[in-house]
XYZ file of N, CA and C in Angstrom:
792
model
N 43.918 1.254 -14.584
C 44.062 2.446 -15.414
C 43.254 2.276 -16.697
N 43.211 3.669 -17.234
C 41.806 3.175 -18.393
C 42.187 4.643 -19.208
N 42.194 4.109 -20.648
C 42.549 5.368 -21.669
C 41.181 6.098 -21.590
N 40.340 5.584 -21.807
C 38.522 6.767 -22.078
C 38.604 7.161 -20.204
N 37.997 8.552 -20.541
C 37.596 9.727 -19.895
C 36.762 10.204 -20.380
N 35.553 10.460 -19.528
C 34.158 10.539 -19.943
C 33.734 12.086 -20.414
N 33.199 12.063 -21.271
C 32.972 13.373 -22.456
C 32.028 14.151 -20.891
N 32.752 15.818 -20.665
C 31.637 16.895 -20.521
C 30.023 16.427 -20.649
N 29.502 17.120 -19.150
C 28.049 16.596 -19.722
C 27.570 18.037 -18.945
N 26.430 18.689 -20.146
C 25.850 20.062 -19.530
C 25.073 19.954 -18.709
N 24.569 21.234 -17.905
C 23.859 20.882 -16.981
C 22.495 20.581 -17.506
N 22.413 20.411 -18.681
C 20.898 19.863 -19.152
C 20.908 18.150 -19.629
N 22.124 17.911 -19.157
C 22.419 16.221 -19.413
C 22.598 16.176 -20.965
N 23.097 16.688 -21.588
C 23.785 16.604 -23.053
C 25.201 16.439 -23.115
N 25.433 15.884 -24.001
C 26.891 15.208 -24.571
C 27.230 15.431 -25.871
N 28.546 16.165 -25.771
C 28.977 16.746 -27.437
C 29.406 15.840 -28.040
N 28.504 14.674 -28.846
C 29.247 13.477 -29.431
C 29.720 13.798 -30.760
N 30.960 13.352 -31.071
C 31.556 13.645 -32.648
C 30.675 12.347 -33.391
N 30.966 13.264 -34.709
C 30.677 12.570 -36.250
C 31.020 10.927 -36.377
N 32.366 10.568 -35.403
C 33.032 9.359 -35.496
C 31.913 8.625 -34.579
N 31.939 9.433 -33.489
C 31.085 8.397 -32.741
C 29.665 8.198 -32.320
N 29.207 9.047 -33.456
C 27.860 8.493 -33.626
C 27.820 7.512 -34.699
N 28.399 7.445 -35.695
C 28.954 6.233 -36.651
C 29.259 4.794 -35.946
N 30.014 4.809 -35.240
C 30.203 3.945 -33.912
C 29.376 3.275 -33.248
N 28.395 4.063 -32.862
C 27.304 3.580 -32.194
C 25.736 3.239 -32.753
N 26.175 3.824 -34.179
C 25.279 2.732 -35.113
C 25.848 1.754 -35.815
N 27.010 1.864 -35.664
C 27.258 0.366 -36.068
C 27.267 -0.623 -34.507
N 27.865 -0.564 -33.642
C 27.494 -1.149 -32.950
C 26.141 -1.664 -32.340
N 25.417 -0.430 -32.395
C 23.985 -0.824 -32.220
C 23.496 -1.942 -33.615
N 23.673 -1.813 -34.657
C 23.037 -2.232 -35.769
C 23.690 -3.569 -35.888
N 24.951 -4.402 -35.336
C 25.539 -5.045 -35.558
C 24.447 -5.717 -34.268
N 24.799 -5.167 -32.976
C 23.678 -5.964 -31.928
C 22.134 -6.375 -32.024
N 21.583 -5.568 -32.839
C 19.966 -5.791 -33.109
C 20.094 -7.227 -34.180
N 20.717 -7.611 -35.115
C 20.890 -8.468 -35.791
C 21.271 -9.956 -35.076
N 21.679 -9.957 -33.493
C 21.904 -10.990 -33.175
C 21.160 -11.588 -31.884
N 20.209 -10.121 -31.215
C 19.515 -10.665 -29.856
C 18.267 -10.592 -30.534
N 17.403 -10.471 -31.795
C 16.128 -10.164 -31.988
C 15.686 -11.717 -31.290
N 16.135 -13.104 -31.414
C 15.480 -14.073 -30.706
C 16.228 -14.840 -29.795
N 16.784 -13.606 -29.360
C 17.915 -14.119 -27.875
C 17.882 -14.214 -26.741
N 17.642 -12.626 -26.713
C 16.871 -11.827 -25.741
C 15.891 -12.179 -24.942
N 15.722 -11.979 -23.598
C 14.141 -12.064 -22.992
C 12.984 -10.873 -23.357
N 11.899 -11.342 -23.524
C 10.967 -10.485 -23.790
C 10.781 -8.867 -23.333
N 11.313 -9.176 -22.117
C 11.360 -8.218 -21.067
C 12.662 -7.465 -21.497
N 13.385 -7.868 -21.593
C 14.525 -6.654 -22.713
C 14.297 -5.714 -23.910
N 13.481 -7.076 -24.722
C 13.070 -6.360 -25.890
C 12.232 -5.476 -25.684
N 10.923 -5.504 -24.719
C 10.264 -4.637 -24.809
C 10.587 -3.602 -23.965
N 11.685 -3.104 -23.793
C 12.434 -2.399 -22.999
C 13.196 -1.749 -23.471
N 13.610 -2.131 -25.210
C 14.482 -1.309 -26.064
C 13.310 -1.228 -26.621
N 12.066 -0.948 -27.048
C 10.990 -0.589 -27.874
C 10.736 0.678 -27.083
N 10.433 0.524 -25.736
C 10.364 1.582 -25.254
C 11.330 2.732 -24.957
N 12.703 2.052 -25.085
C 13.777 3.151 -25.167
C 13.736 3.922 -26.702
N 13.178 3.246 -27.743
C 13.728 4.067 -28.809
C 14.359 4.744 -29.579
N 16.077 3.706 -29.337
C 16.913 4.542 -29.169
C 17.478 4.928 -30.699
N 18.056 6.220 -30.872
C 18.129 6.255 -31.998
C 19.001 5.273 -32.853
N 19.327 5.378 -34.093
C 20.283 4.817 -34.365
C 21.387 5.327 -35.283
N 21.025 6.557 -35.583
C 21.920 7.527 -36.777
C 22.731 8.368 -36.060
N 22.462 8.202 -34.517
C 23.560 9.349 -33.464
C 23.877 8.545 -31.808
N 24.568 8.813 -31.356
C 24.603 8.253 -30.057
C 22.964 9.285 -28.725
N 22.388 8.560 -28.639
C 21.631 9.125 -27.608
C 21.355 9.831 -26.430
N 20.875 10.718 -25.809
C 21.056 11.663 -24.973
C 20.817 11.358 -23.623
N 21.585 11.723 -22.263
C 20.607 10.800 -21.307
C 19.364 11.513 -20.870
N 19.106 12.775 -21.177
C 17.666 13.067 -21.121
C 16.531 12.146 -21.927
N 16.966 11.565 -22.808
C 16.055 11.073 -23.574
C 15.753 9.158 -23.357
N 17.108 9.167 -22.477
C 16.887 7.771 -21.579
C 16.178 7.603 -20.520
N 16.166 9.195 -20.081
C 15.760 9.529 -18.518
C 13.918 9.856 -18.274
N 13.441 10.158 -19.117
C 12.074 10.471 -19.674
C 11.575 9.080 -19.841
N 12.341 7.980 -20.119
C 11.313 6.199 -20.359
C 11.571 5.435 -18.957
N 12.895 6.002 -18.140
C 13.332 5.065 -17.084
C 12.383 5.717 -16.226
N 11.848 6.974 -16.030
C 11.167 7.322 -14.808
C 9.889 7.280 -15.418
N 9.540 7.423 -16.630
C 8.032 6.865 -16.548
C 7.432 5.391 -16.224
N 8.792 4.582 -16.527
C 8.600 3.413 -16.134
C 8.610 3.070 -14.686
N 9.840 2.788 -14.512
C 10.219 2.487 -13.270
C 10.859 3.471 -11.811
N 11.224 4.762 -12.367
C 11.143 5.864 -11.646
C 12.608 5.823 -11.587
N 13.637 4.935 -12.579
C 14.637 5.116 -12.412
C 15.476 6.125 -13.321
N 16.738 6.916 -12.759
C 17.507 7.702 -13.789
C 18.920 6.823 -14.568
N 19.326 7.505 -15.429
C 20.609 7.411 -15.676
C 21.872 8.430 -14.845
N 22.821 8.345 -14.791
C 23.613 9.065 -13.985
C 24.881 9.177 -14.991
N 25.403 10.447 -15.283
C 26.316 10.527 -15.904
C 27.905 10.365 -14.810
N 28.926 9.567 -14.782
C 30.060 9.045 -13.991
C 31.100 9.402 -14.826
N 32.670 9.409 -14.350
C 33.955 9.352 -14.760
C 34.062 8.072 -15.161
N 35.050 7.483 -15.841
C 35.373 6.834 -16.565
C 34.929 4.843 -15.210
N 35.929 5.051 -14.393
C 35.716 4.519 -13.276
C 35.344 4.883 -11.918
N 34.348 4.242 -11.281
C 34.250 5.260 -9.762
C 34.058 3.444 -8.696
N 34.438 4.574 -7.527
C 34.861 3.074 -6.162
C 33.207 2.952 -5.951
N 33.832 1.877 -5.160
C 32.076 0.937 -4.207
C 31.384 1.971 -4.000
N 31.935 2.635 -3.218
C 30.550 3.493 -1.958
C 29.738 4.629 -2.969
N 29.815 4.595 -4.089
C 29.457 5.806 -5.092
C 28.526 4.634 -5.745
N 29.139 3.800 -6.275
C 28.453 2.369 -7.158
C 26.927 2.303 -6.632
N 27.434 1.741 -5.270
C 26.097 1.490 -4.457
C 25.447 2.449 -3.767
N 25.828 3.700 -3.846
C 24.849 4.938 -3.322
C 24.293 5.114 -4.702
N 24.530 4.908 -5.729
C 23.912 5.300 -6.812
C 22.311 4.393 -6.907
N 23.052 2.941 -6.688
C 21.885 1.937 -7.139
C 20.835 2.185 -5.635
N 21.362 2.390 -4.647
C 20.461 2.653 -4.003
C 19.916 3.957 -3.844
N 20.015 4.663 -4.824
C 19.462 5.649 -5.063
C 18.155 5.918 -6.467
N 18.048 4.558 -6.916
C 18.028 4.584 -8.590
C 18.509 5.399 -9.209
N 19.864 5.428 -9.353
C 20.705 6.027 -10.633
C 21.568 4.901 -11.071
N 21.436 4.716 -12.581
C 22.635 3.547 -12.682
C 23.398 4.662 -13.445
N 24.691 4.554 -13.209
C 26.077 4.807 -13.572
C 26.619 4.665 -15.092
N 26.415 5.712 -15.727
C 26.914 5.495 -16.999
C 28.001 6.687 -17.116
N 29.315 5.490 -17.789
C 30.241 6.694 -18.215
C 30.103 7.076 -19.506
N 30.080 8.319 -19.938
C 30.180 9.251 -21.325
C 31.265 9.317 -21.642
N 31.542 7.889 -22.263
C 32.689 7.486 -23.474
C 32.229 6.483 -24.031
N 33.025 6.429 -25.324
C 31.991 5.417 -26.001
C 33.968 4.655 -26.691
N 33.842 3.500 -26.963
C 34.494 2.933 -27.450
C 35.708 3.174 -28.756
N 36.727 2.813 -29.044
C 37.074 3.539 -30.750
C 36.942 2.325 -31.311
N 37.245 2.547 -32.763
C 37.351 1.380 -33.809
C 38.427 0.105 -33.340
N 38.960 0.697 -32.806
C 40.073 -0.390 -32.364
C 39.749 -1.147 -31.007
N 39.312 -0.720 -30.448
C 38.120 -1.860 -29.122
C 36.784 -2.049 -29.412
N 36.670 -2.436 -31.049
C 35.405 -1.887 -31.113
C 34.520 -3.520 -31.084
N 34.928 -4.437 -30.868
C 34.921 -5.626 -30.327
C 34.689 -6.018 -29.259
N 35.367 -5.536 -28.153
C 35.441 -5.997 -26.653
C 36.532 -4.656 -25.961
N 36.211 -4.222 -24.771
C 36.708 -3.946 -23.911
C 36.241 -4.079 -22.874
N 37.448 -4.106 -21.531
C 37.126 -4.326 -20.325
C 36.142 -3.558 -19.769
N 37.097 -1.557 -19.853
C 36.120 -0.742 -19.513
C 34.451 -0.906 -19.877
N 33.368 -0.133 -18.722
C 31.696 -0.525 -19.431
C 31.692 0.483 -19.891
N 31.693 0.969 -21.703
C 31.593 1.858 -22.205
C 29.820 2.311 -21.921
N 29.793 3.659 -22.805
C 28.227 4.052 -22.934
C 27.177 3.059 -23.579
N 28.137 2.637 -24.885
C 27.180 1.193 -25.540
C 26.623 0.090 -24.654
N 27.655 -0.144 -23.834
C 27.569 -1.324 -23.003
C 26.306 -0.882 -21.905
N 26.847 0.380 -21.008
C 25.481 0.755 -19.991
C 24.798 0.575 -20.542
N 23.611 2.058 -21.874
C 22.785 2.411 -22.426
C 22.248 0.988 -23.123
N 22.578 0.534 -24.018
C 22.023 -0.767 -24.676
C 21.946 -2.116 -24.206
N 23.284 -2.085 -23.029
C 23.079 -3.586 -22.362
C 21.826 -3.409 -21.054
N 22.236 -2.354 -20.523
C 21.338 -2.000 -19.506
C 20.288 -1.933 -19.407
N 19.853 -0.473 -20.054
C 18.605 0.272 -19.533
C 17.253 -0.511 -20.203
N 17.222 -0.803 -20.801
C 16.249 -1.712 -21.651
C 15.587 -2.571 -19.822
N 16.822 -2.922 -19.200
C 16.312 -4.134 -18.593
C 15.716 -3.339 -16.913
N 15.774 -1.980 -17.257
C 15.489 -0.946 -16.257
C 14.485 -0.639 -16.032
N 13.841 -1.028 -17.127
C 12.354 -0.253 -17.524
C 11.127 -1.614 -16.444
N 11.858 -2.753 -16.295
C 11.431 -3.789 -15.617
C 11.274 -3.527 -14.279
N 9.880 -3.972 -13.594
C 9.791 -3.768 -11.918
C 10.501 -4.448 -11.632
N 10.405 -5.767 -11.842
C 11.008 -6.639 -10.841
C 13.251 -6.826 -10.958
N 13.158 -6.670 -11.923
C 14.706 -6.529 -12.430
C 15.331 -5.221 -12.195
N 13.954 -3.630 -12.026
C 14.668 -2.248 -11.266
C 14.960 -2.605 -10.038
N 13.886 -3.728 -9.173
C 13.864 -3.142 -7.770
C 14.931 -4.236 -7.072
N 15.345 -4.922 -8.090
C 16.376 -5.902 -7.255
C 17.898 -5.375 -7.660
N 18.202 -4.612 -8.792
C 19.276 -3.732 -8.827
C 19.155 -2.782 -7.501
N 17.879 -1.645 -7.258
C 17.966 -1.013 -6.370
C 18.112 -1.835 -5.026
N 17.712 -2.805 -4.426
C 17.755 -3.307 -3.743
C 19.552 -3.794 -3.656
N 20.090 -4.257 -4.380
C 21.722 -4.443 -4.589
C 22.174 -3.654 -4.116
N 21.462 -2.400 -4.559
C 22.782 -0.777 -3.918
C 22.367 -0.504 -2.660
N 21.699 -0.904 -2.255
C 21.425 -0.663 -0.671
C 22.089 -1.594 0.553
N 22.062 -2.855 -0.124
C 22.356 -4.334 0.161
C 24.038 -3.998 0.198
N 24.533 -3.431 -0.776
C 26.417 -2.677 -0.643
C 26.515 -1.604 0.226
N 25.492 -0.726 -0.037
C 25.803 0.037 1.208
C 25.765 -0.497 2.613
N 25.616 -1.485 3.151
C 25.561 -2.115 4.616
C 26.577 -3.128 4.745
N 27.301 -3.632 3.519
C 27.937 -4.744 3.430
C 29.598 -4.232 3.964
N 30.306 -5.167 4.731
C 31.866 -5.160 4.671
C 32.323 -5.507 3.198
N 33.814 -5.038 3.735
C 34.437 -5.407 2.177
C 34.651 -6.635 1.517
N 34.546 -7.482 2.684
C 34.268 -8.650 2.191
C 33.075 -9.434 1.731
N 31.948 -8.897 2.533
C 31.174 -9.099 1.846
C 30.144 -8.933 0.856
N 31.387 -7.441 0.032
C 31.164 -6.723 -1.128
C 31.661 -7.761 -2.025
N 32.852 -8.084 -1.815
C 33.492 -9.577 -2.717
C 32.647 -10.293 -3.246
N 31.924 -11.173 -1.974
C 31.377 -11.974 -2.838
C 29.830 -11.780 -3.227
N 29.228 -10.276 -2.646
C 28.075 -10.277 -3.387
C 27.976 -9.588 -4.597
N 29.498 -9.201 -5.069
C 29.738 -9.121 -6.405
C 29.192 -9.880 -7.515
N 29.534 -11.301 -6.828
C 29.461 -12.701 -7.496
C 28.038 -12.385 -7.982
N 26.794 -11.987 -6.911
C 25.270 -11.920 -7.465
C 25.102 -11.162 -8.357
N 25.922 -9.781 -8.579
C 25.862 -8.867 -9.381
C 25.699 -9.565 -10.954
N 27.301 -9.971 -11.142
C 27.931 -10.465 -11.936
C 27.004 -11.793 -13.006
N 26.670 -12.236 -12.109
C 25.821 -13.467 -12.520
C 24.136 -13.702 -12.742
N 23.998 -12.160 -12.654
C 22.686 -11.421 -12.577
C 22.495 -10.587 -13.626
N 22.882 -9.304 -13.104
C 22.715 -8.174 -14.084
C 23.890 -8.454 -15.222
N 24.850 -8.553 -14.983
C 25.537 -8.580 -16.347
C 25.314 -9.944 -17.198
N 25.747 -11.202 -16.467
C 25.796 -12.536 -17.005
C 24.491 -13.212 -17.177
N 23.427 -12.993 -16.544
C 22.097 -14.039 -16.160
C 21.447 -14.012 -17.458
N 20.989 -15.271 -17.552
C 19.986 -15.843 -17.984
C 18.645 -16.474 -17.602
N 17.483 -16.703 -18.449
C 16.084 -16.603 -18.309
C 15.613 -17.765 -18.708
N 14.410 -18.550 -18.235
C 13.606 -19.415 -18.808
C 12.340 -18.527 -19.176
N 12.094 -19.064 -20.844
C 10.788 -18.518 -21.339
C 10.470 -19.512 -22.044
N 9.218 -20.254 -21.051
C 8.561 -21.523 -22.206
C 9.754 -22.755 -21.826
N 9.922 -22.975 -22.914
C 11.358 -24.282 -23.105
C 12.565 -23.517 -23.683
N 12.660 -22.348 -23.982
C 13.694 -21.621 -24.378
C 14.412 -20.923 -23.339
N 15.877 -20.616 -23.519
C 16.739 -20.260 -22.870
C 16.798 -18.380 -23.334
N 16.787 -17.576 -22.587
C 16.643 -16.106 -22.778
C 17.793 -15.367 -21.969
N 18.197 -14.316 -23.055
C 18.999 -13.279 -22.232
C 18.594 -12.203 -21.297
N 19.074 -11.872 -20.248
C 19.010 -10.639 -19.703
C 19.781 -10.075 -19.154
N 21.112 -10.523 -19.097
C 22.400 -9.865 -18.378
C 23.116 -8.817 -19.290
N 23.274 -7.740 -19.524
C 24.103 -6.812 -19.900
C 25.505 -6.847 -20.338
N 25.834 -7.775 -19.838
C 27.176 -8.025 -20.381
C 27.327 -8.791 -21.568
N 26.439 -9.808 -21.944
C 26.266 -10.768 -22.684
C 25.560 -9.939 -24.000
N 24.346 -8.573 -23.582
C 23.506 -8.086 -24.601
C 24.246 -7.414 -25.408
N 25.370 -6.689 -24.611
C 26.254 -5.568 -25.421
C 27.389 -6.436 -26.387
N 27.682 -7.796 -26.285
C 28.215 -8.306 -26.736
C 27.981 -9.567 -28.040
N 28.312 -9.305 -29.132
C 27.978 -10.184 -29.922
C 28.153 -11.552 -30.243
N 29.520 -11.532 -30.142
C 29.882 -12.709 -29.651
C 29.685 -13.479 -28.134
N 29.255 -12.852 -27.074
C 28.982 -13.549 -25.658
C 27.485 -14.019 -26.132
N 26.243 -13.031 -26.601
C 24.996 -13.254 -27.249
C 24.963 -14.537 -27.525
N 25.806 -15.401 -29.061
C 25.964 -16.498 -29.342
C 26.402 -17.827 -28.380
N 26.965 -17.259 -28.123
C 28.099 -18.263 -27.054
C 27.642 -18.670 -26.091
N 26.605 -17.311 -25.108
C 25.905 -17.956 -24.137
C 24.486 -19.341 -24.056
N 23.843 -18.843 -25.119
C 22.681 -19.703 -25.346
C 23.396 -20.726 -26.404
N 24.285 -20.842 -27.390
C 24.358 -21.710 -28.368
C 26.554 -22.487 -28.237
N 27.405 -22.379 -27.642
C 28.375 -22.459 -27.208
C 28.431 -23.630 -26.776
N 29.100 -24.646 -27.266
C 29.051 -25.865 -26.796
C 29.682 -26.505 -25.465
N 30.813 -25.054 -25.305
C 32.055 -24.856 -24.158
C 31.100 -24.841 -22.805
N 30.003 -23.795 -22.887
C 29.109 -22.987 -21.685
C 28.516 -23.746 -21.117
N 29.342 -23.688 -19.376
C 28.137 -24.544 -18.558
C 26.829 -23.430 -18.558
N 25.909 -24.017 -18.536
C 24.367 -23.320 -17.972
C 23.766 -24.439 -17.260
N 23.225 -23.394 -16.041
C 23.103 -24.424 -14.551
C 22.014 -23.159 -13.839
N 21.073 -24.444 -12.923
C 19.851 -23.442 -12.572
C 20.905 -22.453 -11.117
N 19.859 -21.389 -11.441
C 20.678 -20.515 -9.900
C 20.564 -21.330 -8.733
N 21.480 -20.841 -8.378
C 21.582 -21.269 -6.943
C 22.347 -20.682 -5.915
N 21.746 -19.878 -5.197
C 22.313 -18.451 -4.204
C 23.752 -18.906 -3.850
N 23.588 -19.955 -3.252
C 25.226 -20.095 -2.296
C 26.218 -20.459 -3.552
N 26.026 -21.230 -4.618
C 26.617 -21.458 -5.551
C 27.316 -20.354 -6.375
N 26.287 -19.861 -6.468
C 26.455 -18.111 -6.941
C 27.838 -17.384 -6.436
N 27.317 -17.129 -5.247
C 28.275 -16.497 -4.468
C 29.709 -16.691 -4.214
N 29.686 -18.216 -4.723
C 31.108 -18.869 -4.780
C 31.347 -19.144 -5.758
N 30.984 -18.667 -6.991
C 31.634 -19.285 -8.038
C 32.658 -17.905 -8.421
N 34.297 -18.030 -8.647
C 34.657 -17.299 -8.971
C 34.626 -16.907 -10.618
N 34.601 -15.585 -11.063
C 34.657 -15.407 -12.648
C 36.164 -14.529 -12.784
N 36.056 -13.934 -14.462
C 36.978 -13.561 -14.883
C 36.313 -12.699 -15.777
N 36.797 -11.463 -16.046
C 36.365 -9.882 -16.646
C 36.720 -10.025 -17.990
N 37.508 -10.914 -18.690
C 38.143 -10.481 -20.048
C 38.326 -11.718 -20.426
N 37.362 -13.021 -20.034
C 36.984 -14.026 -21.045
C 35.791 -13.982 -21.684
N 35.556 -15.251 -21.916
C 33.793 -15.534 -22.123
C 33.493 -16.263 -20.794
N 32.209 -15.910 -20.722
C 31.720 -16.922 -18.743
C 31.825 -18.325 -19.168
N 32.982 -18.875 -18.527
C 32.722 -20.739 -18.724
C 31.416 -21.148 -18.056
N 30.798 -20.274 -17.385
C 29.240 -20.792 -16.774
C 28.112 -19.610 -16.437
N 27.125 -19.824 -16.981
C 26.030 -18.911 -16.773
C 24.618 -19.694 -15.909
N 24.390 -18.752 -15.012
C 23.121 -19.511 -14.247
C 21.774 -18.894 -14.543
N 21.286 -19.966 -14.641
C 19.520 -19.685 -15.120
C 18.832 -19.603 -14.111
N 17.690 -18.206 -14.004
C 16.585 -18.257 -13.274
C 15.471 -18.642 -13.758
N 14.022 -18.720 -13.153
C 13.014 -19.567 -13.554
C 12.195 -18.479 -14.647
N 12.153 -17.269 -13.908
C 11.127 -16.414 -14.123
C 12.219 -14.637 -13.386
N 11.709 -13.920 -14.627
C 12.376 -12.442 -13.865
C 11.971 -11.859 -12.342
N 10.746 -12.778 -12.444
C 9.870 -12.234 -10.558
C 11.314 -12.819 -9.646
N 12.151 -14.308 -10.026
C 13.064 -14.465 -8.802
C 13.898 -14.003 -8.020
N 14.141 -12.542 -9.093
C 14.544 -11.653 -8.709
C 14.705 -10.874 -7.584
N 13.242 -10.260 -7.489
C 12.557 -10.049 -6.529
C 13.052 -11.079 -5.555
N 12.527 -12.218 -5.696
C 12.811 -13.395 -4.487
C 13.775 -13.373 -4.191
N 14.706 -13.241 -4.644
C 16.003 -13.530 -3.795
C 16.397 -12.413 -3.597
N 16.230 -11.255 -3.751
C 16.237 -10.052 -2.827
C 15.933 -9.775 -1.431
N 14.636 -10.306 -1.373
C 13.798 -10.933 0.034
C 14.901 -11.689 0.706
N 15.643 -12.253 0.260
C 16.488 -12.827 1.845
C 17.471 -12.225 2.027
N 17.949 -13.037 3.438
C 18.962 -12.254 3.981
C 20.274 -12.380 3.592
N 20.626 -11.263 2.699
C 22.056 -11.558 1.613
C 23.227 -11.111 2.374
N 23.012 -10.328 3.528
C 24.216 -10.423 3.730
C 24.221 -11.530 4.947
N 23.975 -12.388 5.583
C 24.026 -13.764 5.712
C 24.539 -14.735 5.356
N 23.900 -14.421 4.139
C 24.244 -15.628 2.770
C 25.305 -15.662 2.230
N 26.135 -14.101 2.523
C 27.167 -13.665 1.929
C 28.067 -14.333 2.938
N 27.795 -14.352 4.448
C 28.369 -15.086 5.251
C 28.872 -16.059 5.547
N 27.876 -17.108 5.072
C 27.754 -18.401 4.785
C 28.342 -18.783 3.643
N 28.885 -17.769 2.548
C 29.856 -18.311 1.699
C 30.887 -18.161 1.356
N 31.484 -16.702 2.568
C 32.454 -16.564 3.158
C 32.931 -17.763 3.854
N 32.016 -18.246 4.703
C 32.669 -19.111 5.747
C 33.254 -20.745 4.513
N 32.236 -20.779 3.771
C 32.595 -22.148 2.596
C 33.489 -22.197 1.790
N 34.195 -20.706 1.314
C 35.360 -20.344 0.375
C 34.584 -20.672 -1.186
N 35.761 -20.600 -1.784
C 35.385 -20.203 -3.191
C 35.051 -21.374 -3.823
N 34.710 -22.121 -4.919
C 34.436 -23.160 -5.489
C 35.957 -23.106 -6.692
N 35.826 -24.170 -6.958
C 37.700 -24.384 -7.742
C 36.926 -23.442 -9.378
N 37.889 -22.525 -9.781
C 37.629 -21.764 -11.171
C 36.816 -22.798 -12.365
N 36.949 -22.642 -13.062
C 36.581 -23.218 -14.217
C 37.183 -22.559 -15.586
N 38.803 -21.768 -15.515
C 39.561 -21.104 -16.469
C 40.851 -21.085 -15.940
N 41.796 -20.789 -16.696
C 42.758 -20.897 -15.985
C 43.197 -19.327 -15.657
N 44.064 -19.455 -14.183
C 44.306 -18.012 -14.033
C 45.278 -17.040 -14.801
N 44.747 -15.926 -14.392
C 45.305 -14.932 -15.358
C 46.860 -14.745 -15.273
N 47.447 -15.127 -16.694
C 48.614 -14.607 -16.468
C 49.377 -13.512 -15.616
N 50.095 -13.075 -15.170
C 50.724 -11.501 -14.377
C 51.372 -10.924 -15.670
N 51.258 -10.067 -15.263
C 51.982 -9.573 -16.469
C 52.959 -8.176 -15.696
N 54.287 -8.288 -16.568
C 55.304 -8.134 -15.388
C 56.079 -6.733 -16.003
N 56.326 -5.655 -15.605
C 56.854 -4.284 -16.273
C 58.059 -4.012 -16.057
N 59.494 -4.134 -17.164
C 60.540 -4.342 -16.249
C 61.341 -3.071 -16.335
């Protein structure tokens, strides 16, 4: 269950954002530019240069939608707050990524579970504008559309440890590109500089079995060589692989599990 419900969107892709929350989303934006300017992979940054996004109002998705298809031919998609698998991955295999039109309040204005608009628009699309990082998202939503439910499970795990969580080699430096980590200020720090954080090179089957958790920090982030690997490991056969780590089970956590929490 989830309090935000995604703002009306006209049929010209506009959003009636209030006074509060365009305030909101320059501070959030302005609080994030201050901590990925040498965090970030190149390929992000020059991906929010080309987004241009404002910073005195929350942004329009026409005006996201005009850099993603000149680039990479991809859209934004305006969604409800939450939507199931088979929509997720008809989207990505459609190039539309999924953004809900809600944006955060002052009081989650830190962390929430839900992926607000900040989180899509600024963690995301930046990394959209990329061939090799569009066509292995699109490639994902196609890769779900063929998959059982199980082996939606664990090619979650690639999602997860990819687009939201992954990290980059540039040079001898360690670089962001996962979305989850960009929208976040504190994950930003933590991932590259965190003394707690395993960081470990990718490794497909590893991947696939490592279980995570939605509402910590990642006790482990995996590094690729180059954004082209992307691509590469798209090229194989994932749902196989997904097989093969079905058949191996999960690898032991690295957090402890989540409390239950009990309604009496």
């Amino acid at each position: 269950m989830t309090q935000y419900h995604s703002k009306p969107v006209s049929q010209e892709g506009w959003v009636e954002w209030s006074l509060e929350e365009d305030a909101i989303w320059h501070d959030l934006v302005k609080r994030q530019l201050d901590v990925i300017s040498d965090r970030a992979c190149d390929a992000y940054l020059h991906g929010l240069t080309l987004l241009d996004l404002p910073l005195d109002r929350v942004p329009q998705l026409p005006e996201i939608n005009k850099v993603l298809k000149e680039t990479t031919g991809w859209q934004v998609q305006p969604v409800p707050a939450l939507i199931d698998f088979d929509r997720f991955f008809d989207l990505l295999a459609n190039k539309k990524f999924p953004v809900a039109t809600f944006l955060r309040t002052r009081d989650e204005f830190d962390y929430l579970q839900e992926p607000d608009f900040f989180h899509e628009i600024f963690g995301h699309c930046a990394m959209l504008t990329n061939t090799d990082f569009a066509a292995f998202t699109e490639h994902y939503g196609k890769l779900g559309q063929a998959a059982t439910s199980k082996q939606r499970a664990y090619l979650a795990r690639l999602y997860w440890f990819t687009v939201e969580f992954g990290l980059v080699k540039e040079g001898h430096k360690l670089k962001i590109y996962g979305g989850g980590i960009l929208s976040s200020p504190a994950e930003t720090i933590y991932a590259l500089e965190g003394d707690l954080a395993v960081r470990e090179r990718f490794d497909l089957q590893t991947v696939l079995r490592t279980p995570y958790r939605i509402d910590i920090m990642q006790p482990k982030y995996y590094v690729i060589e180059e954004l082209s690997e992307l691509f590469e490991i798209s090229q194989k056969n994932l749902l196989q692989q997904a097989d093969l780590a079905i058949d191996a089970g999960l690898l032991p956590p690295l957090f402890e599990p989540k409390e239950p929490t009990h309604v009496e």
